[in-house]
mmCIF file of C-alpha atoms in Angstrom:
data_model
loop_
_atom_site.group_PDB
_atom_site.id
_atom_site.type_symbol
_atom_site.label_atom_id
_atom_site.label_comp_id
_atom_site.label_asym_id
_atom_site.label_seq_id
_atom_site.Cartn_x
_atom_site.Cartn_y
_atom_site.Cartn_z
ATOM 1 C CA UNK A 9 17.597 32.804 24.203
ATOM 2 C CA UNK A 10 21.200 34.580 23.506
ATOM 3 C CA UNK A 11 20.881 37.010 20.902
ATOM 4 C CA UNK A 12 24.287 36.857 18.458
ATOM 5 C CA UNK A 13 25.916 39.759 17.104
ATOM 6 C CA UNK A 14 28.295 39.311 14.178
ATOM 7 C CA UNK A 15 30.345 42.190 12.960
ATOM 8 C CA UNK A 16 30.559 41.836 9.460
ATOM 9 C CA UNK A 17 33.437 44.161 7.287
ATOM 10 C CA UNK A 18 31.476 43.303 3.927
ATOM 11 C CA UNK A 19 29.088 42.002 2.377
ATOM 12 C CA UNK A 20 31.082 38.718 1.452
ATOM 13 C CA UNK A 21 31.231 38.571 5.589
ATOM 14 C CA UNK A 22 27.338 38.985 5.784
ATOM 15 C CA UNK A 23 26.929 36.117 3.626
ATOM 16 C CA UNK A 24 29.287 34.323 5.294
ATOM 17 C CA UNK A 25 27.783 35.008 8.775
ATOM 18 C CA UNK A 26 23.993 33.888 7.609
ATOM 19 C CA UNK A 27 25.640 31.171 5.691
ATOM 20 C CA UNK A 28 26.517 30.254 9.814
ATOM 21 C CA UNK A 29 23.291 30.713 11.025
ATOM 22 C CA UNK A 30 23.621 34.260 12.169
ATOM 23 C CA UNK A 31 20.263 36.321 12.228
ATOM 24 C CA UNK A 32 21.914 39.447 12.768
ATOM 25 C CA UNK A 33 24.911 41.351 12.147
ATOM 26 C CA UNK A 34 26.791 44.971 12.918
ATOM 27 C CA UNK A 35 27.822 46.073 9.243
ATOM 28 C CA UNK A 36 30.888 48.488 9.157
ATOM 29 C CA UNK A 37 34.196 48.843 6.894
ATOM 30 C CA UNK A 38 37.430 49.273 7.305
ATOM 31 C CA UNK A 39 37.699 46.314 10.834
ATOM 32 C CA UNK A 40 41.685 47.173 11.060
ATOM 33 C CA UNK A 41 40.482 50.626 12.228
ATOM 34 C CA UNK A 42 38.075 49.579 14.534
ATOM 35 C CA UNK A 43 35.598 49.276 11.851
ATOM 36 C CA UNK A 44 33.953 52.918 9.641
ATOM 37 C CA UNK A 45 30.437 53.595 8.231
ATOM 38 C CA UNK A 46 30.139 50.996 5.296
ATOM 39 C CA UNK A 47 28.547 52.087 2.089
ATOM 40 C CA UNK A 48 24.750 52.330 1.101
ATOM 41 C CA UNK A 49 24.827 49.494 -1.658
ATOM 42 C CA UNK A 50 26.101 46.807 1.208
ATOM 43 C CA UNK A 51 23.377 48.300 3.923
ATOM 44 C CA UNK A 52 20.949 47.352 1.324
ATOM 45 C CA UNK A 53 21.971 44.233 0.213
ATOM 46 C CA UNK A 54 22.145 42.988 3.262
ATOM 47 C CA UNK A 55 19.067 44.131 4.737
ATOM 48 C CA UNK A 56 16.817 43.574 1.681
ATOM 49 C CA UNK A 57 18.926 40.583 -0.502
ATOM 50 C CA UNK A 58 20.133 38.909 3.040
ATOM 51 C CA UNK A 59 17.277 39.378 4.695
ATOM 52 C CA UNK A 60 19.122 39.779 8.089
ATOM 53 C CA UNK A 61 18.386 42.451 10.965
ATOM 54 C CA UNK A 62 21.336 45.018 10.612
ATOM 55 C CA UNK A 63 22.453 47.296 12.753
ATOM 56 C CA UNK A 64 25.133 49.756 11.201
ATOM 57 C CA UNK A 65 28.265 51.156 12.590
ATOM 58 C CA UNK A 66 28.049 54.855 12.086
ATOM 59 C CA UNK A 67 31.916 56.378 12.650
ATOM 60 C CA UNK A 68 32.762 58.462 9.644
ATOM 61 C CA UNK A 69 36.619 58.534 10.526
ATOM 62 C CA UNK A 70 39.055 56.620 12.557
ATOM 63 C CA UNK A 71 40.626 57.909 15.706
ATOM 64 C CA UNK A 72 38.727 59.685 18.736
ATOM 65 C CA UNK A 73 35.278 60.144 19.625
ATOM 66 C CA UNK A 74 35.472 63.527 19.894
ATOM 67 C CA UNK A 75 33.529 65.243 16.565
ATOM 68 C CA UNK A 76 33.323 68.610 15.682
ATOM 69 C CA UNK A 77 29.799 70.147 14.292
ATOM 70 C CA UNK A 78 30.906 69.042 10.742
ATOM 71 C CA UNK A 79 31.334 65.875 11.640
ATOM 72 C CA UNK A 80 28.135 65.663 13.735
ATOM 73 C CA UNK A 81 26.163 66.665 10.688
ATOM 74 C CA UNK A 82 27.027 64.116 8.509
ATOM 75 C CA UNK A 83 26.868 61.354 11.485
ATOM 76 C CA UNK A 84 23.226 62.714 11.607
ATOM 77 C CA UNK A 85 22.783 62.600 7.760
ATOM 78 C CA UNK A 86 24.194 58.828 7.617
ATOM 79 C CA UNK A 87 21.867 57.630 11.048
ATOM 80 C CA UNK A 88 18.885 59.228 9.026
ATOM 81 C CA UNK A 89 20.074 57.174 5.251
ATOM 82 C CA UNK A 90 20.348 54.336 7.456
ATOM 83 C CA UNK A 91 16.614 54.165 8.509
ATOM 84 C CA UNK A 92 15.755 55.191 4.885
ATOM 85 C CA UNK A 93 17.903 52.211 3.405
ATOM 86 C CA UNK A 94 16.071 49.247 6.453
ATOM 87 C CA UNK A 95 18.611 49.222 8.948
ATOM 88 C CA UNK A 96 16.945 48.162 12.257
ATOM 89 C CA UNK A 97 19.414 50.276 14.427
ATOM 90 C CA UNK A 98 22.730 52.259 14.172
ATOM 91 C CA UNK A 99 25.783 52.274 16.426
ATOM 92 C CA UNK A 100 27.190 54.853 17.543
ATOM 93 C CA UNK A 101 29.372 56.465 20.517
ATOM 94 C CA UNK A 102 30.723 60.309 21.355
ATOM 95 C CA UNK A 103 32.731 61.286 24.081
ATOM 96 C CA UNK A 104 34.090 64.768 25.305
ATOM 97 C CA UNK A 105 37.242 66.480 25.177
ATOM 98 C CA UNK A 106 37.093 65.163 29.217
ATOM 99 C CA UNK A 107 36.577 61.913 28.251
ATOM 100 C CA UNK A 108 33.203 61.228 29.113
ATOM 101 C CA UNK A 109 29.709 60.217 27.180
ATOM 102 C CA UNK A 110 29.007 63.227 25.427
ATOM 103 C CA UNK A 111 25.126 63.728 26.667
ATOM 104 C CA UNK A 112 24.501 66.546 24.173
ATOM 105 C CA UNK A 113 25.071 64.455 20.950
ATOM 106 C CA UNK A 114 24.469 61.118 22.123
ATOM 107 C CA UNK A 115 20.568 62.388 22.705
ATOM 108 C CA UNK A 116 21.223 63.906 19.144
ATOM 109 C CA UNK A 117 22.109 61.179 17.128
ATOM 110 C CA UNK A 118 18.840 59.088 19.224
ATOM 111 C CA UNK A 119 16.056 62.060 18.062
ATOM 112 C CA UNK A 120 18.164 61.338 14.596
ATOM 113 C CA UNK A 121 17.304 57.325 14.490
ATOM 114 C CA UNK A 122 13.643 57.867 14.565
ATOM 115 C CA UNK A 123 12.096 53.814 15.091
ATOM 116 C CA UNK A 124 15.826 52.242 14.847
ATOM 117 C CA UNK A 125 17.558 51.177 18.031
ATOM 118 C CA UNK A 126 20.406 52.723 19.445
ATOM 119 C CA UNK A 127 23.421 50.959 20.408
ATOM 120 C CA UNK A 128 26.410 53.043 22.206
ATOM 121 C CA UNK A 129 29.753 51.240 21.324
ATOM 122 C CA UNK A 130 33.075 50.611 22.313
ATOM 123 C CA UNK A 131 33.591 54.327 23.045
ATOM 124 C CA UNK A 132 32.571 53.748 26.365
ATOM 125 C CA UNK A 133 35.581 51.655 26.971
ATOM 126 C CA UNK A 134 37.456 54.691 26.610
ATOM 127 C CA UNK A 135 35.383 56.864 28.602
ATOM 128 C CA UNK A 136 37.335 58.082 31.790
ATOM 129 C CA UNK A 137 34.256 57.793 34.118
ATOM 130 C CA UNK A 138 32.506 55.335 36.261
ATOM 131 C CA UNK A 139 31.416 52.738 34.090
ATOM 132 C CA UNK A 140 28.192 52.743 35.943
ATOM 133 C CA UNK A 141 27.874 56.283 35.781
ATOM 134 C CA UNK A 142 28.599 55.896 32.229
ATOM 135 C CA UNK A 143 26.318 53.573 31.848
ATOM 136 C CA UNK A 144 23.481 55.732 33.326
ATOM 137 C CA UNK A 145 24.074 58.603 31.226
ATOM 138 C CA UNK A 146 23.280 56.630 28.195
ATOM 139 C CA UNK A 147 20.477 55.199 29.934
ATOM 140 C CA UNK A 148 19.296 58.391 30.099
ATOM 141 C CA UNK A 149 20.269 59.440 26.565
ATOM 142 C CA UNK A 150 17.437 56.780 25.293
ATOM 143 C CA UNK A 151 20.020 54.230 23.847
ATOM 144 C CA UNK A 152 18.347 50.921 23.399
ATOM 145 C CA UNK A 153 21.823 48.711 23.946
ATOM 146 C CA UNK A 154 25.825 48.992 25.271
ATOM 147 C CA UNK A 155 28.626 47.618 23.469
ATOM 148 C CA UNK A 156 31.112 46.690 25.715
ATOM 149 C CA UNK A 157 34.704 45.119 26.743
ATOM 150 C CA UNK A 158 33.896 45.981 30.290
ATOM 151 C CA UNK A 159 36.969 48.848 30.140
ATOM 152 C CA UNK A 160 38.902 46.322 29.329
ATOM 153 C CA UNK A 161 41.155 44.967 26.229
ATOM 154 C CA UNK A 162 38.746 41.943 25.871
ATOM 155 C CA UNK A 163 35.299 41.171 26.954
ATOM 156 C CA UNK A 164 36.702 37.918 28.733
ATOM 157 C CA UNK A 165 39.450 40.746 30.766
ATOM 158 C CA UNK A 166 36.287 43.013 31.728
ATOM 159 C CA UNK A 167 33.997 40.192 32.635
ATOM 160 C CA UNK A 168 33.668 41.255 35.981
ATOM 161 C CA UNK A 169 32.743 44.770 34.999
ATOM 162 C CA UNK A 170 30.133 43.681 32.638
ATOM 163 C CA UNK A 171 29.073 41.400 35.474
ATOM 164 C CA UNK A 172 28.252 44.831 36.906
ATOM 165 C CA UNK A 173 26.744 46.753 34.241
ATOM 166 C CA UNK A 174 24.118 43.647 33.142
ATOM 167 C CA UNK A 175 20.569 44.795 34.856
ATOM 168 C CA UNK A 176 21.654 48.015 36.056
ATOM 169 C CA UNK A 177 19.634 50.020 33.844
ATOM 170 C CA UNK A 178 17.238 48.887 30.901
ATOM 171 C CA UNK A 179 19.802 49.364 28.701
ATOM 172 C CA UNK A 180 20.629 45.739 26.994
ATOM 173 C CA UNK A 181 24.221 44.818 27.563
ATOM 174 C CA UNK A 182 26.143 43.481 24.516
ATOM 175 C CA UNK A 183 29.295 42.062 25.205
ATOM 176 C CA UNK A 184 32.166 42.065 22.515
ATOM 177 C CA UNK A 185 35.856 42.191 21.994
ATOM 178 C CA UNK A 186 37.243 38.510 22.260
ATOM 179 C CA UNK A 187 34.448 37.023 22.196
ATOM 180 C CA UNK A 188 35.212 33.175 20.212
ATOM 181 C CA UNK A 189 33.797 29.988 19.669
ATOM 182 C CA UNK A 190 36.066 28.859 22.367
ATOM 183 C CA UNK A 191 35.119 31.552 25.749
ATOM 184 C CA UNK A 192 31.841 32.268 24.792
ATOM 185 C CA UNK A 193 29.352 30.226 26.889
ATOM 186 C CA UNK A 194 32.262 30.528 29.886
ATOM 187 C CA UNK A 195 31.484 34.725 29.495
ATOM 188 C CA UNK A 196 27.731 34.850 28.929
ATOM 189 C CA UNK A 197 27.935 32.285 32.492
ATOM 190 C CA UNK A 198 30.002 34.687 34.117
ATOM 191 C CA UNK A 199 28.625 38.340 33.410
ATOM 192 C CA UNK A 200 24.881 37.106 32.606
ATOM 193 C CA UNK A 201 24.474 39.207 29.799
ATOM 194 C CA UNK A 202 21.825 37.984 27.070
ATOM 195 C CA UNK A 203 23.577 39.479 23.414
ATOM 196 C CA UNK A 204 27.127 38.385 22.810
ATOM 197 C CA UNK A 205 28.883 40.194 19.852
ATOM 198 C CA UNK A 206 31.911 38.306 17.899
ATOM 199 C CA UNK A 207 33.473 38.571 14.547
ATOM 200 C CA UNK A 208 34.773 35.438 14.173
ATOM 201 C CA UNK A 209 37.008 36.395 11.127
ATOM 202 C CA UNK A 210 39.497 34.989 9.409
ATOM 203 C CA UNK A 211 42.396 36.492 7.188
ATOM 204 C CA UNK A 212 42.655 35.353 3.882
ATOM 205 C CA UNK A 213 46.390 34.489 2.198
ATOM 206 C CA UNK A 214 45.678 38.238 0.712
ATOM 207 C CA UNK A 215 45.540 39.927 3.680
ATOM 208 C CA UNK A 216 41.630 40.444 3.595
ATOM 209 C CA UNK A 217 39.574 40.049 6.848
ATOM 210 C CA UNK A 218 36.951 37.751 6.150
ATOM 211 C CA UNK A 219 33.920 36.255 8.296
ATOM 212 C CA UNK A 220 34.487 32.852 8.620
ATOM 213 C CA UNK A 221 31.023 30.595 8.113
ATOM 214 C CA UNK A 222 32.587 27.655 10.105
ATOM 215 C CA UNK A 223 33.249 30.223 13.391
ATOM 216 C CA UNK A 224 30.185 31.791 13.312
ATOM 217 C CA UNK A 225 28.651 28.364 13.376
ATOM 218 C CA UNK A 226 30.639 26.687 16.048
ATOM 219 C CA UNK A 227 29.535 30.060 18.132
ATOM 220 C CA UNK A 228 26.312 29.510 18.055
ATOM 221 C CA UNK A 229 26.136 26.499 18.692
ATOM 222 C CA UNK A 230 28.124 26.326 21.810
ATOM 223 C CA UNK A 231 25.537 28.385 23.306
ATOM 224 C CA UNK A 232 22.417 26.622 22.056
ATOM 225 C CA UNK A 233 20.924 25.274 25.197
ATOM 226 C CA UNK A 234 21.722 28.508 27.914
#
């Protein structure tokens, strides 16, 4: 079975995405950033109100990937609050000032998440290394999962690369960027991977970025029978 990932800005999203049928979402903040670490109160709700397996986007600022020990602290702090508060696994991604997977605190921030999965993100997009050496690395960092556009703009762009990646390593492949209602079954059909992650949002006449129930729905079920 294909395992869906919805990214979810709020907990207003969350409901929206189990409202669709998802079982389990990334929680962040902040999505016109690329998404920040969202707030205790909505890791909570959603894991113990909801009821649905969350994994957490831990990124405690916008920009690079690059964190100084400050920073690295706190990301420890907030994997460690995660497993306190039910979250079934953080996400997470560091690079160097060269531009590849940062081994060092990668392995760091796995001791950190204890019995929670790791899942490396969209960092490795930007990594300026093999993607299959990439790849490795975190493989050998004891990440559970990879986030990924193939290097590309869109998971749909970087199929091909994915394509690659998928049973390389044990590392679970989790393709995202793009990834709609519409292109979904023609990627999973293309690159093989098993966990798809979307966010089918929608932006509300106020400007606020909003799950959208009827997406997440149509989603799922376009993939029912692969």
């Amino acid at each position: 079975m294909i395992q869906v990932e919805i990214c979810c800005n709020s907990r207003e999203s969350a409901v929206a995405a189990k409202s669709g049928g998802a079982q389990r979402i990334e929680l962040c903040r902040n999505l016109e950033c690329g998404g920040l670490t969202p707030v205790d109160a909505d890791i909570e709700y959603c894991v113990r109100s909801l009821g649905l397996r969350t994994h957490v986007l831990v990124r405690p600022r916008s920009g690079d990937f690059v964190y100084t020990p400050a920073e690295m602290d706190d990301i420890i702090t907030t994997i460690r609050r995660c497993g306190q508060l039910g979250a079934a696994a953080v996400v997470v991604g560091f690079l160097t000032a060269k531009g590849k997977v940062d081994v060092g605190l990668t392995r760091r921030a796995v001791d950190a998440a204890g019995g929670m999965e790791v899942t490396f993100h969209r960092a490795f997009d930007e990594a300026r290394q093999d993607p299959l050496e990439a790849l490795r690395v975190i493989a050998d960092c004891g990440c559970h999962r990879l986030l990924t556009s193939g290097q590309a703009p869109t998971a749909p762009e970087g199929a091909e690369v994915i394509r690659r990646l998928v049973g390389t390593t044990g590392v679970e492949i989790l393709a995202g960027s793009g990834v709609t209602p519409a292109n979904v079954r023609e990627l999973i059909e293309k690159t093989g991977v098993r966990e798809v992650h979307g966010s089918c949002k929608t932006t509300l006449p106020d400007g606020t970025i909003r799950t959208d129930a009827a997406q997440v729905r149509q989603l799922i079920d376009n993939i029912k029978n692969l």
